[in-house]
């Protein structure tokens, strides 16, 4: 009985190890406005999707996953914020 209990517990815990990891796609574009793609970033704002560009692949990705319409900038200058994201460090330590 004890062996069966240990085996059941081991199989239960091993199932979590085989869980599928999420796919994360992080797109970083410099000097692009929020309406720089045809993806609608805010559902209640019709103008949040750009009309100049057609990006059907990004639209498909956005429909299948998550989009974020608000973000935090690590620094007031874009190159410092970009370096902070790429290096994984705060701007004061770069």
XYZ file of C-alpha atoms in Angstrom:
94
model
C 0.000 0.000 0.000
C 2.833 2.351 0.891
C 4.544 1.646 -2.441
C 1.325 2.352 -4.326
C 0.917 5.661 -2.507
C 4.500 6.727 -3.275
C 4.145 5.661 -6.909
C 0.876 7.586 -7.279
C 2.415 10.687 -5.740
C 5.480 10.428 -7.995
C 3.309 10.126 -11.110
C 1.191 13.063 -10.015
C 4.239 15.265 -9.503
C 5.856 14.074 -12.736
C 2.786 15.208 -14.673
C 3.561 18.801 -13.732
C 7.089 18.436 -15.098
C 5.690 17.562 -18.530
C 3.323 20.520 -18.612
C 3.654 22.545 -21.784
C 5.549 25.783 -21.261
C 3.878 28.933 -22.622
C 5.160 30.525 -25.800
C 6.088 34.161 -25.282
C 6.732 36.521 -28.171
C 8.070 39.929 -27.200
C 8.181 42.461 -30.030
C 10.318 45.522 -29.408
C 10.122 48.319 -31.961
C 11.837 51.664 -31.612
C 9.986 54.904 -32.424
C 6.739 53.191 -33.380
C 3.456 54.690 -32.327
C 0.757 52.524 -30.836
C -1.182 52.784 -34.108
C 1.812 51.625 -36.166
C 0.207 48.247 -36.868
C -3.268 47.202 -37.928
C -3.815 45.464 -34.572
C -6.438 47.152 -32.421
C -4.649 47.778 -29.134
C -7.631 48.990 -27.114
C -11.006 47.359 -27.722
C -12.981 50.524 -26.927
C -10.807 52.816 -29.098
C -11.397 52.397 -32.853
C -8.431 54.648 -33.665
C -5.996 52.425 -31.772
C -5.450 50.387 -34.952
C -3.471 51.985 -37.733
C -5.036 52.335 -41.155
C -1.790 52.937 -43.046
C -0.268 49.517 -42.507
C -1.633 46.011 -42.971
C -0.121 43.510 -40.554
C -2.279 40.371 -40.881
C 0.199 38.085 -39.104
C 0.303 40.363 -36.065
C -3.495 40.482 -36.120
C -3.605 36.668 -35.991
C -1.093 36.569 -33.131
C -3.055 39.191 -31.196
C -6.312 37.289 -31.721
C -4.761 34.073 -30.379
C -2.996 35.566 -27.379
C -2.660 38.671 -25.233
C -1.921 42.267 -26.096
C -0.884 44.953 -23.650
C -2.013 48.531 -24.154
C -0.166 50.088 -21.220
C 3.494 49.829 -20.351
C 6.093 51.215 -17.986
C 9.164 52.983 -19.324
C 12.304 52.487 -17.277
C 13.686 55.856 -18.378
C 12.456 58.978 -20.158
C 14.826 58.379 -23.096
C 13.926 55.500 -25.401
C 17.486 54.180 -25.815
C 17.881 53.821 -22.041
C 14.536 52.039 -21.716
C 15.435 49.725 -24.597
C 18.805 48.889 -23.041
C 17.089 48.205 -19.717
C 14.741 45.694 -21.360
C 17.499 44.031 -23.383
C 19.952 43.750 -20.500
C 17.454 42.952 -17.769
C 18.859 45.652 -15.499
C 17.643 48.979 -14.197
C 18.811 52.107 -15.977
C 20.821 53.236 -12.973
C 23.069 50.156 -13.246
C 23.743 50.343 -16.990
